[in-house]
C-alpha cells in the first residue's frame, strides 16, 4: 500500500527546510529576519492544515537546526 504526502505538507516542509538552511548559513540580520518569517509561515501552514496548536508547531520547528 503506497501512501503519498499531501502537496501542502511538502510545501510546508520545503519552506521550513529553506528557513533552517538559511538561518544556518547567514550572518546578515536582514536575511535572519527573512528566514525567521519563512519559518513562521511554514509553522502556521502546518498548524492550520493539521489543526495542531500553532505555538507547539513553532516550538518544534524552532528546535530544529541545519538543513
PDB file of N, CA and C in Angstrom:
ATOM      1  N   UNK A   1       0.845  -1.177   0.000  1.00  0.00           N
ATOM      2  CA  UNK A   1       0.000   0.000   0.000  1.00  0.00           C
ATOM      3  C   UNK A   1       0.887   1.237   0.000  1.00  0.00           C
ATOM      4  N   UNK A   2       0.681   2.089  -0.961  1.00  0.00           N
ATOM      5  CA  UNK A   2       1.508   3.285  -1.114  1.00  0.00           C
ATOM      6  C   UNK A   2       0.794   4.486  -0.502  1.00  0.00           C
ATOM      7  N   UNK A   3       1.530   5.239   0.301  1.00  0.00           N
ATOM      8  CA  UNK A   3       0.981   6.470   0.847  1.00  0.00           C
ATOM      9  C   UNK A   3       1.735   7.630   0.219  1.00  0.00           C
ATOM     10  N   UNK A   4       1.016   8.692  -0.052  1.00  0.00           N
ATOM     11  CA  UNK A   4       1.647   9.865  -0.637  1.00  0.00           C
ATOM     12  C   UNK A   4       1.508  11.035   0.327  1.00  0.00           C
ATOM     13  N   UNK A   5       2.503  11.881   0.301  1.00  0.00           N
ATOM     14  CA  UNK A   5       2.484  13.084   1.134  1.00  0.00           C
ATOM     15  C   UNK A   5       1.605  14.129   0.466  1.00  0.00           C
ATOM     16  N   UNK A   6       0.680  14.719   1.207  1.00  0.00           N
ATOM     17  CA  UNK A   6      -0.137  15.784   0.611  1.00  0.00           C
ATOM     18  C   UNK A   6       0.762  16.924   0.122  1.00  0.00           C
ATOM     19  N   UNK A   7       0.384  17.541  -0.976  1.00  0.00           N
ATOM     20  CA  UNK A   7       1.196  18.594  -1.569  1.00  0.00           C
ATOM     21  C   UNK A   7       1.454  19.740  -0.585  1.00  0.00           C
ATOM     22  N   UNK A   8       0.449  20.133   0.188  1.00  0.00           N
ATOM     23  CA  UNK A   8       0.628  21.249   1.117  1.00  0.00           C
ATOM     24  C   UNK A   8       1.673  20.914   2.175  1.00  0.00           C
ATOM     25  N   UNK A   9       1.735  19.647   2.596  1.00  0.00           N
ATOM     26  CA  UNK A   9       2.715  19.235   3.590  1.00  0.00           C
ATOM     27  C   UNK A   9       4.125  19.312   3.013  1.00  0.00           C
ATOM     28  N   UNK A  10       4.278  18.886   1.774  1.00  0.00           N
ATOM     29  CA  UNK A  10       5.566  19.004   1.105  1.00  0.00           C
ATOM     30  C   UNK A  10       6.017  20.445   0.990  1.00  0.00           C
ATOM     31  N   UNK A  11       5.078  21.331   0.670  1.00  0.00           N
ATOM     32  CA  UNK A  11       5.425  22.758   0.576  1.00  0.00           C
ATOM     33  C   UNK A  11       5.868  23.303   1.932  1.00  0.00           C
ATOM     34  N   UNK A  12       5.110  23.002   2.969  1.00  0.00           N
ATOM     35  CA  UNK A  12       5.467  23.489   4.308  1.00  0.00           C
ATOM     36  C   UNK A  12       6.829  22.956   4.730  1.00  0.00           C
ATOM     37  N   UNK A  13       7.107  21.694   4.422  1.00  0.00           N
ATOM     38  CA  UNK A  13       8.400  21.108   4.764  1.00  0.00           C
ATOM     39  C   UNK A  13       9.536  21.776   3.990  1.00  0.00           C
ATOM     40  N   UNK A  14       9.311  22.068   2.711  1.00  0.00           N
ATOM     41  CA  UNK A  14      10.346  22.723   1.913  1.00  0.00           C
ATOM     42  C   UNK A  14      10.612  24.139   2.415  1.00  0.00           C
ATOM     43  N   UNK A  15       9.557  24.873   2.768  1.00  0.00           N
ATOM     44  CA  UNK A  15       9.731  26.220   3.298  1.00  0.00           C
ATOM     45  C   UNK A  15      10.512  26.167   4.608  1.00  0.00           C
ATOM     46  N   UNK A  16      10.172  25.219   5.461  1.00  0.00           N
ATOM     47  CA  UNK A  16      10.879  25.086   6.734  1.00  0.00           C
ATOM     48  C   UNK A  16      12.340  24.711   6.504  1.00  0.00           C
ATOM     49  N   UNK A  17      12.608  23.810   5.564  1.00  0.00           N
ATOM     50  CA  UNK A  17      13.984  23.409   5.263  1.00  0.00           C
ATOM     51  C   UNK A  17      14.797  24.591   4.734  1.00  0.00           C
ATOM     52  N   UNK A  18      14.202  25.391   3.858  1.00  0.00           N
ATOM     53  CA  UNK A  18      14.891  26.581   3.355  1.00  0.00           C
ATOM     54  C   UNK A  18      15.192  27.552   4.485  1.00  0.00           C
ATOM     55  N   UNK A  19      14.240  27.712   5.384  1.00  0.00           N
ATOM     56  CA  UNK A  19      14.433  28.594   6.528  1.00  0.00           C
ATOM     57  C   UNK A  19      15.590  28.120   7.403  1.00  0.00           C
ATOM     58  N   UNK A  20      15.579  26.846   7.730  1.00  0.00           N
ATOM     59  CA  UNK A  20      16.629  26.289   8.589  1.00  0.00           C
ATOM     60  C   UNK A  20      17.998  26.410   7.928  1.00  0.00           C
ATOM     61  N   UNK A  21      18.066  26.092   6.654  1.00  0.00           N
ATOM     62  CA  UNK A  21      19.330  26.172   5.929  1.00  0.00           C
ATOM     63  C   UNK A  21      19.825  27.613   5.879  1.00  0.00           C
ATOM     64  N   UNK A  22      18.930  28.528   5.593  1.00  0.00           N
ATOM     65  CA  UNK A  22      19.299  29.943   5.541  1.00  0.00           C
ATOM     66  C   UNK A  22      19.787  30.463   6.873  1.00  0.00           C
ATOM     67  N   UNK A  23      19.083  30.108   7.948  1.00  0.00           N
ATOM     68  CA  UNK A  23      19.497  30.553   9.277  1.00  0.00           C
ATOM     69  C   UNK A  23      20.862  29.988   9.659  1.00  0.00           C
ATOM     70  N   UNK A  24      21.150  28.793   9.190  1.00  0.00           N
ATOM     71  CA  UNK A  24      22.434  28.144   9.487  1.00  0.00           C
ATOM     72  C   UNK A  24      23.581  28.827   8.757  1.00  0.00           C
ATOM     73  N   UNK A  25      23.292  29.436   7.611  1.00  0.00           N
ATOM     74  CA  UNK A  25      24.361  29.907   6.734  1.00  0.00           C
ATOM     75  C   UNK A  25      24.450  31.414   6.538  1.00  0.00           C
ATOM     76  N   UNK A  26      23.731  32.197   7.317  1.00  0.00           N
ATOM     77  CA  UNK A  26      23.811  33.643   7.128  1.00  0.00           C
ATOM     78  C   UNK A  26      24.135  34.351   8.441  1.00  0.00           C
ATOM     79  N   UNK A  27      24.797  35.463   8.309  1.00  0.00           N
ATOM     80  CA  UNK A  27      25.060  36.346   9.445  1.00  0.00           C
ATOM     81  C   UNK A  27      24.333  37.680   9.259  1.00  0.00           C
ATOM     82  N   UNK A  28      23.790  37.888   8.059  1.00  0.00           N
ATOM     83  CA  UNK A  28      23.119  39.135   7.730  1.00  0.00           C
ATOM     84  C   UNK A  28      21.815  39.253   8.518  1.00  0.00           C
ATOM     85  N   UNK A  29      21.663  40.311   9.329  1.00  0.00           N
ATOM     86  CA  UNK A  29      20.448  40.425  10.156  1.00  0.00           C
ATOM     87  C   UNK A  29      19.160  40.533   9.341  1.00  0.00           C
ATOM     88  N   UNK A  30      19.240  41.113   8.151  1.00  0.00           N
ATOM     89  CA  UNK A  30      18.048  41.204   7.309  1.00  0.00           C
ATOM     90  C   UNK A  30      17.639  39.821   6.800  1.00  0.00           C
ATOM     91  N   UNK A  31      18.625  39.012   6.421  1.00  0.00           N
ATOM     92  CA  UNK A  31      18.333  37.652   5.987  1.00  0.00           C
ATOM     93  C   UNK A  31      17.819  36.798   7.142  1.00  0.00           C
ATOM     94  N   UNK A  32      18.370  36.988   8.332  1.00  0.00           N
ATOM     95  CA  UNK A  32      17.882  36.260   9.510  1.00  0.00           C
ATOM     96  C   UNK A  32      16.394  36.536   9.698  1.00  0.00           C
ATOM     97  N   UNK A  33      16.006  37.811   9.581  1.00  0.00           N
ATOM     98  CA  UNK A  33      14.582  38.160   9.713  1.00  0.00           C
ATOM     99  C   UNK A  33      13.750  37.475   8.641  1.00  0.00           C
ATOM    100  N   UNK A  34      14.242  37.441   7.418  1.00  0.00           N
ATOM    101  CA  UNK A  34      13.500  36.804   6.319  1.00  0.00           C
ATOM    102  C   UNK A  34      13.339  35.304   6.558  1.00  0.00           C
ATOM    103  N   UNK A  35      14.414  34.651   6.988  1.00  0.00           N
ATOM    104  CA  UNK A  35      14.341  33.207   7.222  1.00  0.00           C
ATOM    105  C   UNK A  35      13.442  32.879   8.415  1.00  0.00           C
ATOM    106  N   UNK A  36      13.446  33.721   9.418  1.00  0.00           N
ATOM    107  CA  UNK A  36      12.522  33.512  10.548  1.00  0.00           C
ATOM    108  C   UNK A  36      11.074  33.677  10.110  1.00  0.00           C
ATOM    109  N   UNK A  37      10.842  34.615   9.203  1.00  0.00           N
ATOM    110  CA  UNK A  37       9.490  34.809   8.667  1.00  0.00           C
ATOM    111  C   UNK A  37       9.049  33.585   7.862  1.00  0.00           C
ATOM    112  N   UNK A  38       9.954  33.013   7.079  1.00  0.00           N
ATOM    113  CA  UNK A  38       9.630  31.782   6.352  1.00  0.00           C
ATOM    114  C   UNK A  38       9.268  30.662   7.326  1.00  0.00           C
ATOM    115  N   UNK A  39      10.005  30.552   8.418  1.00  0.00           N
ATOM    116  CA  UNK A  39       9.709  29.527   9.419  1.00  0.00           C
ATOM    117  C   UNK A  39       8.334  29.753  10.037  1.00  0.00           C
ATOM    118  N   UNK A  40       8.003  31.015  10.302  1.00  0.00           N
ATOM    119  CA  UNK A  40       6.692  31.338  10.867  1.00  0.00           C
ATOM    120  C   UNK A  40       5.584  30.937   9.898  1.00  0.00           C
ATOM    121  N   UNK A  41       5.774  31.242   8.626  1.00  0.00           N
ATOM    122  CA  UNK A  41       4.774  30.894   7.612  1.00  0.00           C
ATOM    123  C   UNK A  41       4.598  29.377   7.536  1.00  0.00           C
ATOM    124  N   UNK A  42       5.711  28.655   7.521  1.00  0.00           N
ATOM    125  CA  UNK A  42       5.641  27.189   7.456  1.00  0.00           C
ATOM    126  C   UNK A  42       4.921  26.620   8.673  1.00  0.00           C
ATOM    127  N   UNK A  43       5.219  27.146   9.850  1.00  0.00           N
ATOM    128  CA  UNK A  43       4.568  26.623  11.061  1.00  0.00           C
ATOM    129  C   UNK A  43       3.079  26.955  11.073  1.00  0.00           C
ATOM    130  N   UNK A  44       2.712  28.125  10.579  1.00  0.00           N
ATOM    131  CA  UNK A  44       1.285  28.477  10.507  1.00  0.00           C
ATOM    132  C   UNK A  44       0.555  27.584   9.502  1.00  0.00           C
ATOM    133  N   UNK A  45       1.211  27.289   8.371  1.00  0.00           N
ATOM    134  CA  UNK A  45       0.600  26.380   7.386  1.00  0.00           C
ATOM    135  C   UNK A  45       0.354  25.018   8.019  1.00  0.00           C
ATOM    136  N   UNK A  46       1.385  24.503   8.676  1.00  0.00           N
ATOM    137  CA  UNK A  46       1.296  23.180   9.295  1.00  0.00           C
ATOM    138  C   UNK A  46       0.188  23.154  10.349  1.00  0.00           C
ATOM    139  N   UNK A  47       0.136  24.183  11.175  1.00  0.00           N
ATOM    140  CA  UNK A  47      -0.870  24.239  12.233  1.00  0.00           C
ATOM    141  C   UNK A  47      -2.281  24.341  11.649  1.00  0.00           C
ATOM    142  N   UNK A  48      -2.448  25.201  10.670  1.00  0.00           N
ATOM    143  CA  UNK A  48      -3.778  25.415  10.090  1.00  0.00           C
ATOM    144  C   UNK A  48      -4.304  24.164   9.392  1.00  0.00           C
ATOM    145  N   UNK A  49      -3.416  23.451   8.742  1.00  0.00           N
ATOM    146  CA  UNK A  49      -3.865  22.315   7.944  1.00  0.00           C
ATOM    147  C   UNK A  49      -3.905  21.001   8.721  1.00  0.00           C
ATOM    148  N   UNK A  50      -3.375  20.999   9.945  1.00  0.00           N
ATOM    149  CA  UNK A  50      -3.445  19.789  10.766  1.00  0.00           C
ATOM    150  C   UNK A  50      -4.273  20.005  12.026  1.00  0.00           C
ATOM    151  N   UNK A  51      -4.734  21.227  12.224  1.00  0.00           N
ATOM    152  CA  UNK A  51      -5.483  21.627  13.414  1.00  0.00           C
ATOM    153  C   UNK A  51      -4.640  21.490  14.688  1.00  0.00           C
ATOM    154  N   UNK A  52      -3.323  21.544  14.533  1.00  0.00           N
ATOM    155  CA  UNK A  52      -2.415  21.483  15.682  1.00  0.00           C
ATOM    156  C   UNK A  52      -2.339  22.860  16.341  1.00  0.00           C
ATOM    157  N   UNK A  53      -1.819  22.878  17.551  1.00  0.00           N
ATOM    158  CA  UNK A  53      -1.613  24.128  18.264  1.00  0.00           C
ATOM    159  C   UNK A  53      -0.472  24.883  17.584  1.00  0.00           C
ATOM    160  N   UNK A  54      -0.723  26.091  17.057  1.00  0.00           N
ATOM    161  CA  UNK A  54       0.314  26.831  16.346  1.00  0.00           C
ATOM    162  C   UNK A  54       1.585  27.048  17.166  1.00  0.00           C
ATOM    163  N   UNK A  55       1.445  27.294  18.438  1.00  0.00           N
ATOM    164  CA  UNK A  55       2.626  27.528  19.281  1.00  0.00           C
ATOM    165  C   UNK A  55       3.463  26.254  19.418  1.00  0.00           C
ATOM    166  N   UNK A  56       2.820  25.105  19.491  1.00  0.00           N
ATOM    167  CA  UNK A  56       3.553  23.841  19.581  1.00  0.00           C
ATOM    168  C   UNK A  56       4.303  23.531  18.286  1.00  0.00           C
ATOM    169  N   UNK A  57       3.672  23.845  17.157  1.00  0.00           N
ATOM    170  CA  UNK A  57       4.346  23.644  15.874  1.00  0.00           C
ATOM    171  C   UNK A  57       5.559  24.560  15.775  1.00  0.00           C
ATOM    172  N   UNK A  58       5.405  25.823  16.187  1.00  0.00           N
ATOM    173  CA  UNK A  58       6.514  26.773  16.142  1.00  0.00           C
ATOM    174  C   UNK A  58       7.661  26.309  17.039  1.00  0.00           C
ATOM    175  N   UNK A  59       7.331  25.812  18.224  1.00  0.00           N
ATOM    176  CA  UNK A  59       8.364  25.306  19.134  1.00  0.00           C
ATOM    177  C   UNK A  59       9.110  24.135  18.489  1.00  0.00           C
ATOM    178  N   UNK A  60       8.371  23.237  17.865  1.00  0.00           N
ATOM    179  CA  UNK A  60       9.005  22.087  17.205  1.00  0.00           C
ATOM    180  C   UNK A  60       9.904  22.542  16.065  1.00  0.00           C
ATOM    181  N   UNK A  61       9.429  23.465  15.250  1.00  0.00           N
ATOM    182  CA  UNK A  61      10.239  23.966  14.145  1.00  0.00           C
ATOM    183  C   UNK A  61      11.467  24.707  14.653  1.00  0.00           C
ATOM    184  N   UNK A  62      11.292  25.532  15.678  1.00  0.00           N
ATOM    185  CA  UNK A  62      12.412  26.322  16.203  1.00  0.00           C
ATOM    186  C   UNK A  62      13.489  25.464  16.837  1.00  0.00           C
ATOM    187  N   UNK A  63      13.125  24.264  17.252  1.00  0.00           N
ATOM    188  CA  UNK A  63      14.116  23.393  17.897  1.00  0.00           C
ATOM    189  C   UNK A  63      15.018  22.699  16.873  1.00  0.00           C
ATOM    190  N   UNK A  64      14.665  22.785  15.594  1.00  0.00           N
ATOM    191  CA  UNK A  64      15.447  22.140  14.542  1.00  0.00           C
ATOM    192  C   UNK A  64      16.501  23.119  14.019  1.00  0.00           C
ATOM    193  N   UNK A  65      17.671  22.563  13.672  1.00  0.00           N
ATOM    194  CA  UNK A  65      18.721  23.393  13.090  1.00  0.00           C
ATOM    195  C   UNK A  65      19.285  22.709  11.854  1.00  0.00           C
ATOM    196  N   UNK A  66      19.979  23.469  11.049  1.00  0.00           N
ATOM    197  CA  UNK A  66      20.592  22.920   9.852  1.00  0.00           C
ATOM    198  C   UNK A  66      19.563  22.634   8.783  1.00  0.00           C
ATOM    199  N   UNK A  67      19.989  21.926   7.771  1.00  0.00           N
ATOM    200  CA  UNK A  67      19.072  21.603   6.678  1.00  0.00           C
ATOM    201  C   UNK A  67      18.384  20.301   6.943  1.00  0.00           C
TER     202      UNK A  67
END
